[in-house]
Coordinates of C-alpha atoms and ligand atoms in Angstrom, one line a residue:
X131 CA 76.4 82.1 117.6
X132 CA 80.3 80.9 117.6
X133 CA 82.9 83.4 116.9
X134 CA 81.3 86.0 115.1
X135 CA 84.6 86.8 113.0
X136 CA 84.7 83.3 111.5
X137 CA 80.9 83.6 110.0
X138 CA 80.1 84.8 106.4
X139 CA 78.4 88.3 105.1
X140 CA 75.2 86.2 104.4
X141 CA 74.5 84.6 107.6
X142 CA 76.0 87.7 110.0
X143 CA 72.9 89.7 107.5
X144 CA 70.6 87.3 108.5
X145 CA 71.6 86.6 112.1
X146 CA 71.5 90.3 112.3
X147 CA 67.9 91.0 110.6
X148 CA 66.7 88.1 112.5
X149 CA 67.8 89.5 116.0
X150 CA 69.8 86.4 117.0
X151 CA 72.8 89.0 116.9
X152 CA 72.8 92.3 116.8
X153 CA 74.8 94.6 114.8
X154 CA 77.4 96.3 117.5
X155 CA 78.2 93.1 119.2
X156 CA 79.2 92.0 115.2
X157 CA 80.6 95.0 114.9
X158 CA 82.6 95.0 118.2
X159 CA 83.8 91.3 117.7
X160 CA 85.5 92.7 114.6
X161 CA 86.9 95.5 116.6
X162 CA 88.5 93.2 119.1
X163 CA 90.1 91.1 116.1
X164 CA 91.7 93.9 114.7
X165 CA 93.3 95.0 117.9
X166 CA 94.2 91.2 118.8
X167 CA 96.0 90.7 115.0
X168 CA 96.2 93.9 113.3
X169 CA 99.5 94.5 115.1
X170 CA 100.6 91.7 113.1
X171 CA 99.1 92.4 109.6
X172 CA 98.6 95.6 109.2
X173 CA 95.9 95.8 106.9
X174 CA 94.8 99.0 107.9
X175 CA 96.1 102.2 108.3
X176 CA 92.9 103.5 110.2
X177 CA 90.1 102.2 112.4
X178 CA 86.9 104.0 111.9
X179 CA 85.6 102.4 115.7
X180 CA 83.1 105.5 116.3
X181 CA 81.8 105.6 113.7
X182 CA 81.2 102.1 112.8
X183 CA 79.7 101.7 116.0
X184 CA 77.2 104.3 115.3
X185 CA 76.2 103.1 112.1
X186 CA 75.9 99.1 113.9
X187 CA 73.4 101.2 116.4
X188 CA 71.7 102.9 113.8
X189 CA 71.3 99.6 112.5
X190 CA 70.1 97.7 115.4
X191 CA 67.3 100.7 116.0
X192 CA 66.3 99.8 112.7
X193 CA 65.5 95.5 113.6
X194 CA 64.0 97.1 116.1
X195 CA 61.4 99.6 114.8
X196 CA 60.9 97.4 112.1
X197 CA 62.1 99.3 109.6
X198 CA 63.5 98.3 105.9
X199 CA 67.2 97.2 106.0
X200 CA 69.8 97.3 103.7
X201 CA 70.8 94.2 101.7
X202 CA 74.2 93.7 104.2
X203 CA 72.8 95.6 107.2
X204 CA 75.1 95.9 109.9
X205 CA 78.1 93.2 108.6
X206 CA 81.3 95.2 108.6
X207 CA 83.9 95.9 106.0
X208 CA 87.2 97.1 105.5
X209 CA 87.5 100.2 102.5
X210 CA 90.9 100.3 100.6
X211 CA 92.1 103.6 101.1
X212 CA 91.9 105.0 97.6
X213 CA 88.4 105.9 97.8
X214 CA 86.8 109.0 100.0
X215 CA 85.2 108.4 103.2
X216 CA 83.8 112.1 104.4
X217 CA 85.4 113.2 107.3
X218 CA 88.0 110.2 107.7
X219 CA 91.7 110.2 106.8
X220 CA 91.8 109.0 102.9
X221 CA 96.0 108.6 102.2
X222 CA 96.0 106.5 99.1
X223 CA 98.8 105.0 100.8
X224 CA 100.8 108.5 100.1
X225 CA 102.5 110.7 102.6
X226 CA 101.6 113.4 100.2
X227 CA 97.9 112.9 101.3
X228 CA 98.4 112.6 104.9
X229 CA 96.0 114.5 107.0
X230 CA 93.5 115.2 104.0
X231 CA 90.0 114.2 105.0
X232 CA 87.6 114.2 102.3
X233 CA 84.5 116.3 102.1
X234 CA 82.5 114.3 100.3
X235 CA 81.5 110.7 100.0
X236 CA 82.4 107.9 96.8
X237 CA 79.7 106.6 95.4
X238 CA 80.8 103.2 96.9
X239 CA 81.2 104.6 100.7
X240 CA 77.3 106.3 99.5
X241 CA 76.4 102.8 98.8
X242 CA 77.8 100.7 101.2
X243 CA 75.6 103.5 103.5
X244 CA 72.6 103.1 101.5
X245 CA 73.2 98.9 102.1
X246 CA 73.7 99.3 105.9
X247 CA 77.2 97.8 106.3
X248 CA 79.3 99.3 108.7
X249 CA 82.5 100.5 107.5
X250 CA 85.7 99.6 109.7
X251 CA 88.4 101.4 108.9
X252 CA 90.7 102.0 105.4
X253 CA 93.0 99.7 104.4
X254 CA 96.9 99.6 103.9
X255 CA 97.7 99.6 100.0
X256 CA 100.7 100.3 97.5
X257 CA 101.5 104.1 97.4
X258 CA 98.3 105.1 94.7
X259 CA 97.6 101.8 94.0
X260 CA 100.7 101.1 91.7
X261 CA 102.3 98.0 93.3
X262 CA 101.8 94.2 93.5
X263 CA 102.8 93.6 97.3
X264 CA 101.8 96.4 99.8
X265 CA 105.5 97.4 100.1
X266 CA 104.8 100.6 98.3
X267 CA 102.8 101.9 100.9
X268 CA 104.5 105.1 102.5
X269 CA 102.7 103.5 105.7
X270 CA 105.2 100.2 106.1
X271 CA 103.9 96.6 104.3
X272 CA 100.5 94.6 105.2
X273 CA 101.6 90.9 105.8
X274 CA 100.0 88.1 104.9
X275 CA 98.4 86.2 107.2
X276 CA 99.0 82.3 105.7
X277 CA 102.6 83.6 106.5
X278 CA 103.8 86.9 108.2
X279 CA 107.0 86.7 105.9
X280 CA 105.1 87.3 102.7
X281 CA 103.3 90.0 100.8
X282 CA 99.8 90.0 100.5
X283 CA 99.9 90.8 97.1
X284 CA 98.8 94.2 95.7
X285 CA 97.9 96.9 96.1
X286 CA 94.8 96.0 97.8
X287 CA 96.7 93.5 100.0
X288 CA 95.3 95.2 103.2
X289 CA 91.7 94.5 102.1
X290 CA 93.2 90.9 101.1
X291 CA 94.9 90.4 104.5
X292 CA 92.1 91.9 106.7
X293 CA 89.7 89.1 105.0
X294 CA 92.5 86.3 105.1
X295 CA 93.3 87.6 109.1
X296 CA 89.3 87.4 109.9
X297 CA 89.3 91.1 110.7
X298 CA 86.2 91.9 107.9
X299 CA 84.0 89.7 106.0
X300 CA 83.9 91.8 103.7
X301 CA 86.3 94.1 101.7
X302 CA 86.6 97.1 98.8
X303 CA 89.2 97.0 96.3
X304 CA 90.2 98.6 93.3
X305 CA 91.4 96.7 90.0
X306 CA 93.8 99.1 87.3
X307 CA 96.0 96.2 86.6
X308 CA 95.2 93.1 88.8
X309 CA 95.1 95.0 92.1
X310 CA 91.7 93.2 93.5
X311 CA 92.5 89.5 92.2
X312 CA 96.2 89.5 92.5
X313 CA 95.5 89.4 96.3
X314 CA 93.0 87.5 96.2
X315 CA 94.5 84.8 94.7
X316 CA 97.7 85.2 97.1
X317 CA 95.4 84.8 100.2
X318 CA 93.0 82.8 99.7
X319 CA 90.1 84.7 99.0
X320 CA 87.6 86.2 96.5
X321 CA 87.8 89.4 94.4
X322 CA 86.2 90.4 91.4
X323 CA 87.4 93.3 89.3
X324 CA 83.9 94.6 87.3
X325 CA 83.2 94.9 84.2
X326 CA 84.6 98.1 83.4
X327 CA 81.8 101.4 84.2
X328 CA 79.9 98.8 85.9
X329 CA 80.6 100.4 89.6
X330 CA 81.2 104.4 90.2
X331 CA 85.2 105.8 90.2
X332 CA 83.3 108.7 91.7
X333 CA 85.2 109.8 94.7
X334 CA 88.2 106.9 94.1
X335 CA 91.2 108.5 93.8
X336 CA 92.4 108.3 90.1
X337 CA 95.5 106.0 88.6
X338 CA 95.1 105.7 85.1
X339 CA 91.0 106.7 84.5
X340 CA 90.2 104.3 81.5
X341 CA 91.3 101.2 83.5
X342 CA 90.4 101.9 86.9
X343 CA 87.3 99.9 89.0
X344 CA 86.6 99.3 92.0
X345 CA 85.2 95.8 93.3
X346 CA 84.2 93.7 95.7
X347 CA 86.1 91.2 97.8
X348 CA 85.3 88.7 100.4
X349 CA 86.2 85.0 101.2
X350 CA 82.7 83.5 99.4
X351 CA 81.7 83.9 96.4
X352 CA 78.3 84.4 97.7
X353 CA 79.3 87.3 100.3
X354 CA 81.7 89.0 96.9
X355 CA 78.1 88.9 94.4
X356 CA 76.2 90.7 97.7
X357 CA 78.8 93.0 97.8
X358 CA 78.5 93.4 94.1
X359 CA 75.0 93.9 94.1
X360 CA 75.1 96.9 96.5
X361 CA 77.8 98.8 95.2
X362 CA 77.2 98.2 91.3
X363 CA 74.9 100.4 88.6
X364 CA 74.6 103.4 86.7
X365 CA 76.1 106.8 88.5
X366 CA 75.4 110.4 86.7
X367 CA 78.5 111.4 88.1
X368 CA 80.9 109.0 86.8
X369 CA 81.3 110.1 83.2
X370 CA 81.9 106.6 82.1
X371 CA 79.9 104.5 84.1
X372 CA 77.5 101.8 82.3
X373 CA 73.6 103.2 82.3
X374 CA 72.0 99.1 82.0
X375 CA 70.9 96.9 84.3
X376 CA 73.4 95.1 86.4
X377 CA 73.3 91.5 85.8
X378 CA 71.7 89.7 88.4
X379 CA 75.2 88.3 90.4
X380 CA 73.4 87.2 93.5
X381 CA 70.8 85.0 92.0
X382 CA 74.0 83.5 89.6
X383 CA 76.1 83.2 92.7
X384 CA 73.5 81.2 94.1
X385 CA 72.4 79.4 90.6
X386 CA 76.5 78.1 90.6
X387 CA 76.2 75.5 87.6
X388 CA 78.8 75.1 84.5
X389 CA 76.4 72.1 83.3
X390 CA 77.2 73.0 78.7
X391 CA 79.4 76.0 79.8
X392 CA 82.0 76.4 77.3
X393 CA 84.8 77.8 79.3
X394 CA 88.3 78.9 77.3
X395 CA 91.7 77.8 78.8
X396 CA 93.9 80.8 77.5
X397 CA 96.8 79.1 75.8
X398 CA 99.2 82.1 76.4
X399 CA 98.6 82.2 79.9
X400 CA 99.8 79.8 81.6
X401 CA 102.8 76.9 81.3
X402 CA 106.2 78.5 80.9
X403 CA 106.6 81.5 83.6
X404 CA 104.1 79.4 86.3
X405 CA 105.4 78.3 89.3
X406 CA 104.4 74.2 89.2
X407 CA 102.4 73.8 92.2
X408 CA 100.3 76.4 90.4
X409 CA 100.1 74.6 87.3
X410 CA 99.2 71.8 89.2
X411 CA 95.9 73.2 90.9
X412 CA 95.4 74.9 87.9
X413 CA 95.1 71.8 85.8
X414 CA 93.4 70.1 88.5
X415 CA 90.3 72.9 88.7
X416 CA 89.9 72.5 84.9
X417 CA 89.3 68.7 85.5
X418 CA 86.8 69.7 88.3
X419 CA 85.2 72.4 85.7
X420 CA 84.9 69.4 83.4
X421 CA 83.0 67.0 85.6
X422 CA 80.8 69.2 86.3
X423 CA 79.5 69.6 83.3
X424 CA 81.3 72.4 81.1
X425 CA 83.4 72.3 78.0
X426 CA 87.1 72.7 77.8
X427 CA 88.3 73.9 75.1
X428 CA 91.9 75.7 74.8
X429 CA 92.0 79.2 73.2
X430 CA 94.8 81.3 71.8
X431 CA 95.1 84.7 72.0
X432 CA 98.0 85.7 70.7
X433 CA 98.4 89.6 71.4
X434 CA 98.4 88.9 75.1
X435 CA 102.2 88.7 75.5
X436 CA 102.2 92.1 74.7
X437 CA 100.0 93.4 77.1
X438 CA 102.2 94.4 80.2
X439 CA 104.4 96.3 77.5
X440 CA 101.4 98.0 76.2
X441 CA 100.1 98.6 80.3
X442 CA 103.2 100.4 81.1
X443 CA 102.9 102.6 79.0
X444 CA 99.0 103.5 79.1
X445 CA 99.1 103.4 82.8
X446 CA 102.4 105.4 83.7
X447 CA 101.1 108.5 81.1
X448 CA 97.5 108.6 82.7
X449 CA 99.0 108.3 85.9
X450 CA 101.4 110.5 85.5
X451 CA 98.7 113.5 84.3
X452 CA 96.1 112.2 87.2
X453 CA 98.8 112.6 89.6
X454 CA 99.7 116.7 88.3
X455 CA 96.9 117.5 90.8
X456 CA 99.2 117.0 94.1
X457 CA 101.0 120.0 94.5
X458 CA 100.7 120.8 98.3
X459 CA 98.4 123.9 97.4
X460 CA 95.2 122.2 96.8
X461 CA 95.5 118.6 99.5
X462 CA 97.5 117.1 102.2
X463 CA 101.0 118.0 102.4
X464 CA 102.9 121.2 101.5
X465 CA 106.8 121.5 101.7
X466 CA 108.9 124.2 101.3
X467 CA 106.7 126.9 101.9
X468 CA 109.1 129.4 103.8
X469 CA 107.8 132.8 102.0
X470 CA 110.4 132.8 100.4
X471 CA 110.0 129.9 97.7
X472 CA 108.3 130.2 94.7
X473 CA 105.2 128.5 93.8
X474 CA 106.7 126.4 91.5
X475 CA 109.6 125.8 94.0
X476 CA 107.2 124.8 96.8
X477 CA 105.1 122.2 93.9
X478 CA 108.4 120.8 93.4
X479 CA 109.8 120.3 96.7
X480 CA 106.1 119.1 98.3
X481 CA 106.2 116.8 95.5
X482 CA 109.8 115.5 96.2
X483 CA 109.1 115.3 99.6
X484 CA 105.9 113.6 99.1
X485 CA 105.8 110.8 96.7
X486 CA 107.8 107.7 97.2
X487 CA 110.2 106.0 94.5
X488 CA 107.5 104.0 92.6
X489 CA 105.3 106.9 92.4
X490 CA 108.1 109.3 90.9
X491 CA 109.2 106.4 88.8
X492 CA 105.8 106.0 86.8
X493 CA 105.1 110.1 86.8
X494 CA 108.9 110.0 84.8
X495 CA 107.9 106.8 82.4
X496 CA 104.4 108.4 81.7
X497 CA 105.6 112.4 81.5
X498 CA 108.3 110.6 78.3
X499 CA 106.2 108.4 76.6
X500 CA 103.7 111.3 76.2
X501 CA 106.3 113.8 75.2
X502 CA 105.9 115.5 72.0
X503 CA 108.0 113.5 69.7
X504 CA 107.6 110.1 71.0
X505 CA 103.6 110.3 71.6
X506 CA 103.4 108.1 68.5
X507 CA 105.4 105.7 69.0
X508 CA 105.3 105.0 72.1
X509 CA 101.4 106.1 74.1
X510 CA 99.8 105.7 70.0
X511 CA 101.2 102.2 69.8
X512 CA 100.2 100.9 73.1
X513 CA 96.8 102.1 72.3
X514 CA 96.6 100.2 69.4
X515 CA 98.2 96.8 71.0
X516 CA 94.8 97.2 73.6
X517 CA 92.6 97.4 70.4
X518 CA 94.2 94.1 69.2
X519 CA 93.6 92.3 72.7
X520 CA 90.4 94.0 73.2
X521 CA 89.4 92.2 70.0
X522 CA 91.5 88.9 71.0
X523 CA 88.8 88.7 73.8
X524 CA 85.8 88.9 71.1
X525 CA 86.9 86.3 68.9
X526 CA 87.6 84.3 71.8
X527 CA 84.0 85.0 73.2
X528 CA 82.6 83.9 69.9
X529 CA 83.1 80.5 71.1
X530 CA 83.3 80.2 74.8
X531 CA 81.1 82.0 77.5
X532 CA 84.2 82.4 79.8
X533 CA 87.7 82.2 79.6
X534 CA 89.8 81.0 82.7
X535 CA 93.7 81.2 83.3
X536 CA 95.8 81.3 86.8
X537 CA 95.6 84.5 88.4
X538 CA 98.7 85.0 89.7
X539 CA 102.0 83.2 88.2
X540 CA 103.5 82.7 92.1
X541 CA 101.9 82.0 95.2
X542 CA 102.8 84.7 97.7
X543 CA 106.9 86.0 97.8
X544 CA 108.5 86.7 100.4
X545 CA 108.9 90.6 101.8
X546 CA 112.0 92.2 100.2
X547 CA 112.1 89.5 97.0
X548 CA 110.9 91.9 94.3
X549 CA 111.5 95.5 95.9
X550 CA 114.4 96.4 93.7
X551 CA 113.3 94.4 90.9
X552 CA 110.4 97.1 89.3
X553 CA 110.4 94.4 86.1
X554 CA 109.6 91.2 88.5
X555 CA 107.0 93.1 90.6
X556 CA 105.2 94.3 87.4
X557 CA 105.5 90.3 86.1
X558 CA 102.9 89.6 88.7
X559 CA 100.2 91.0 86.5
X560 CA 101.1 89.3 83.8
X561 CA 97.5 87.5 83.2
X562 CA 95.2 90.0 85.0
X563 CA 96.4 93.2 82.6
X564 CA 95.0 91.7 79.4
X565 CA 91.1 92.0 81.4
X566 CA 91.5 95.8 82.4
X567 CA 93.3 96.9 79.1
X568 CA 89.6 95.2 77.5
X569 CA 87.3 96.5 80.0
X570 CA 85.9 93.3 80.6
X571 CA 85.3 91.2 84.3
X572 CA 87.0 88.8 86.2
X573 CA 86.7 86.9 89.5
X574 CA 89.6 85.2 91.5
X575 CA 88.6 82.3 93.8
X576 CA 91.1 80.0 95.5
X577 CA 91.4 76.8 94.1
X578 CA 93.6 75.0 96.2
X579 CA 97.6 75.5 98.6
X580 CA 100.3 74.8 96.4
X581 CA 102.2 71.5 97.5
X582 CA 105.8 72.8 97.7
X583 CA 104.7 75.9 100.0
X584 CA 101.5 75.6 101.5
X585 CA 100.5 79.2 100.0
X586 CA 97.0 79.9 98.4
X587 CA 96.3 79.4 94.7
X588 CA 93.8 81.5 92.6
X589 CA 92.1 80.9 89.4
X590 CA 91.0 83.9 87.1
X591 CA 87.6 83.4 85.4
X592 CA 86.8 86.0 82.7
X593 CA 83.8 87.0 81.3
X594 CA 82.6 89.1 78.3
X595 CA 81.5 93.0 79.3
X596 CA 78.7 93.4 81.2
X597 CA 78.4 89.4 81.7
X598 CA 79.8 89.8 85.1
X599 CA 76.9 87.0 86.6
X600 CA 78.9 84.5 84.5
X601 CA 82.1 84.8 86.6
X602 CA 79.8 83.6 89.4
X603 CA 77.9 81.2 88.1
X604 CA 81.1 79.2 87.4
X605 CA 83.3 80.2 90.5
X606 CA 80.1 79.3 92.7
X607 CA 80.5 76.1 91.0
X608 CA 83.8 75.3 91.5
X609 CA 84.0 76.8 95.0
X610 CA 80.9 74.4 95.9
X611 CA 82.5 71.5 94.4
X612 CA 86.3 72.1 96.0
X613 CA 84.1 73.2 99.1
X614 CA 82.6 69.7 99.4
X615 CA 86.1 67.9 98.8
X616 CA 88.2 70.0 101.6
X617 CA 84.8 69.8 103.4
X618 CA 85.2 73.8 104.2
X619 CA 86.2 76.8 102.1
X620 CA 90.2 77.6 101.6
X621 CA 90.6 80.0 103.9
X622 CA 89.4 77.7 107.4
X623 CA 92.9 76.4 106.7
X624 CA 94.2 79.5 107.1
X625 CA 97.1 79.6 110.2
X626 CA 95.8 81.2 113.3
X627 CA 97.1 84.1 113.7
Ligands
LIG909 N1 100.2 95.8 90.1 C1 99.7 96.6 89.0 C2 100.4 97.9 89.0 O1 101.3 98.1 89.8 C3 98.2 96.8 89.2 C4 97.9 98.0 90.0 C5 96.4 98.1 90.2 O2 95.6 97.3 89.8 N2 96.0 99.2 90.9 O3 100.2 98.8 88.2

């Protein structure tokens, strides 16, 4: 077998079950790509290698003896670094976390054991996953491999770059605001954000609780619904995970028709605000959509321009009391403990010390919007603006089975652009919000390099709760039919590194 980097999930699995490869020399190619490139990219902030190995043996003993295997045995995969990996550094990007090691596993790290895929290392993201580029990260930017000068988007770029970079074919993210398709769409590749409760936060390290989820992310949209499959369904310790069957996202993955879809162009997101090569590809996929079979038909839903107000509001004041719980006497660091410090003091200075301007920026929005006094008006009324787009989304799936928009408004910026512009960084996740403020899914695939950069363009397919085999059934489409025109998947056009 060529390169074993450049293969997919699916056919390392099956090179692997079938012994034309085994699972350390997959394992070890991917080893040798991230010391080749990762000096470049830096998607992760730490390499698992003994431990990976180990599981790729455990693996291999396993084809040998015959026994059972997992539904991904042995294909590696790079873990964002919100979510606890027993025994290995877990930062969330934070120096206030530095040196913690869990000591306990995530449901996801439990179930990408239980599958058999061998997990790499963690990757870089925005300090606690509030960020659109990676420049948060109190561990220096991830860079985008289509072009080392630009953000990977965010904050699950380094899962999105070590994809893009060929270092994993496969990735975990986690979606509060846009966070798995906003990179996706920037390099190139495939995330899906679940329906909300549909995979475990057990053991991910908690932004805003009712709009966290984590998801799966690879450069198919096959390899992103096995992914799915093994880390989604019900968990007892997640208090609001979904206790139903997981729709079958494999056998729709594989199914990939629109043929009478009726798929809903969002009126409100897109046109003014997109950049035009964006637009372009945009309109371009819809025609594709349509010759293959589905209905277009253009739906309004009006309370979406308020979303991002209604976001930062909801987000910064769960953050904000999530985030209470670093103090330096429980994790990680601790500053200003001389003996002669109070408690208080030390909480104060550790946290100082600790969290990074973003960080303290949200904990300050979120502490005064939930202040006695201005509860009402401001944490009451952005609860009520995500009713009215929660039920936005059901009218609008009275009469379409999906709904589809741009993912992102830009292709990739360049490092630096937006740093001291909070407003124009949050602007990024101007058309994912509305789907976590619902609780509903959505996939981004790449549909195409814009013509006046060359930079990867993503469409956002949204599906009603728990309908999450939907998103695949029409991005397998539309990545099999743009598949067959480029004659290989987006990312084979990717620069070498
Ligand atoms: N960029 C958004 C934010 O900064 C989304 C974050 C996320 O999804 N984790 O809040």
């Amino acid at each position: 077998m060529n390169d074993l980097t450049r293969q997919s999930a699916a056919v390392l699995a099956d090179a692997i079950a079938s012994k034309e490869v085994t699972a350390v020399e997959v394992t070890q190619a991917h080893l040798d790509r991230i010391a080749a490139v990762d000096g470049k990219v830096h998607a992760f902030l730490h390499v698992t290698a003994d431990s990976a190995l180990a599981q790729a043996k455990a693996v291999d003993a396993k084809v040998a003896a015959g026994t059972p295997l997992g539904a991904l045995a042995g294909v590696p995969l790079g873990l964002k670094d919100v979510l606890a990996m027993k025994g290995e550094p877990t930062t969330a990007g934070s120096k206030i976390l530095e040196g913690w090691r869990p000591p306990y596993d995530s449901t996801v790290v439990a179930r990408l054991r239980a599958a058999d895929i061998v997990i790499l290392g963690k990757t870089n993201m925005d300090e606690f996953a509030m960020g659109s580029s990676t420049e948060h990260s109190a561990y220096g930017p991830t860079h985008n491999p289509w072009d080392l000068d630009r953000i990977p988007g965010g904050s699950g770029g380094g899962s999105a770059a070590a994809l893009a970079a060929f270092e994993a074919p496969l990735a975990i993210g986690t979606d509060t605001g846009g966070s798995i398709r906003q990179p996706a769409s920037v390099t190139g590749t495939v995330g899906v954000k679940p329906t909300y409760g549909g995979v475990s936060r057990y053991g991910q390290i908690a932004l805003a609780s009712s709009l966290d989820q984590p998801g799966p992310c690879a450069r198919s949209v096959l390899d992103t619904a096995l992914l799915h499959a093994a880390i989604a369904g019900h968990d007892p310790r997640d208090s609001t995970s979904i206790n139903a069957t997981v729709p079958d996202v494999v056998a729709a993955a594989k199914k990939a028709d629109v043929r009478g879809m009726r798929i809903g162009v969002v009126t409100e997101l897109s046109g003014d605000g997109y950049q035009a090569g964006v637009s372009q590809r945009y309109a371009e996929a819809l025609d594709i959509l349509r010759e293959l079979g589905a209905e277009i038909v253009e739906v309004s839903c009006p309370h979406f321009e308020y979303a991002l107000g209604a976001y930062y509001l909801i987000l910064p004041s769960e953050a904000s009391s999530n985030l209470a719980r670093f103090d330096g006497m429980r994790y990680g660091l601790r500053a200003g403990d001389d003996g002669k410090n109070s408690v208080e003091q030390v909480m104060a200075i550790t946290r100082e010390a600790g969290f990074g301007p973003e960080v303290k920026r949200r904990i300050m929005l979120g502490t005064y919007a939930l202040s006695s006094g201005y509860y009402d008006a401001y944490y009451g009324q952005a609860q009520k603006v995500r009713t009215l787009i929660t039920r936005d989304f059901n009218a609008a799936f009275e009469k379409v089975d999906v709904l589809v928009s741009p993912t992102a408004p830009t292709t990739a910026f360049k490092l630096g652009e937006k740093l001291d512009d909070p407003l124009a960084m949050y602007l990024n996740d101007v058309a994912t919000i509305p789907v976590n403020l619902a609780g509903i899914g959505a996939m981004s695939l790449p549909i195409g390099l814009a013509p006046e950069d060359g930079l990867p363009v993503g469409m956002q397919i949204m599906a009603p709760a728990m309908a999450d085999d939907r998103l695949y059934l029409a991005g397998g489409a539309l990545e099999a039919a743009l598949t067959d025109k480029w004659g290989h998947l987006l990312i084979e056009e990717a620069p070498a590194l």
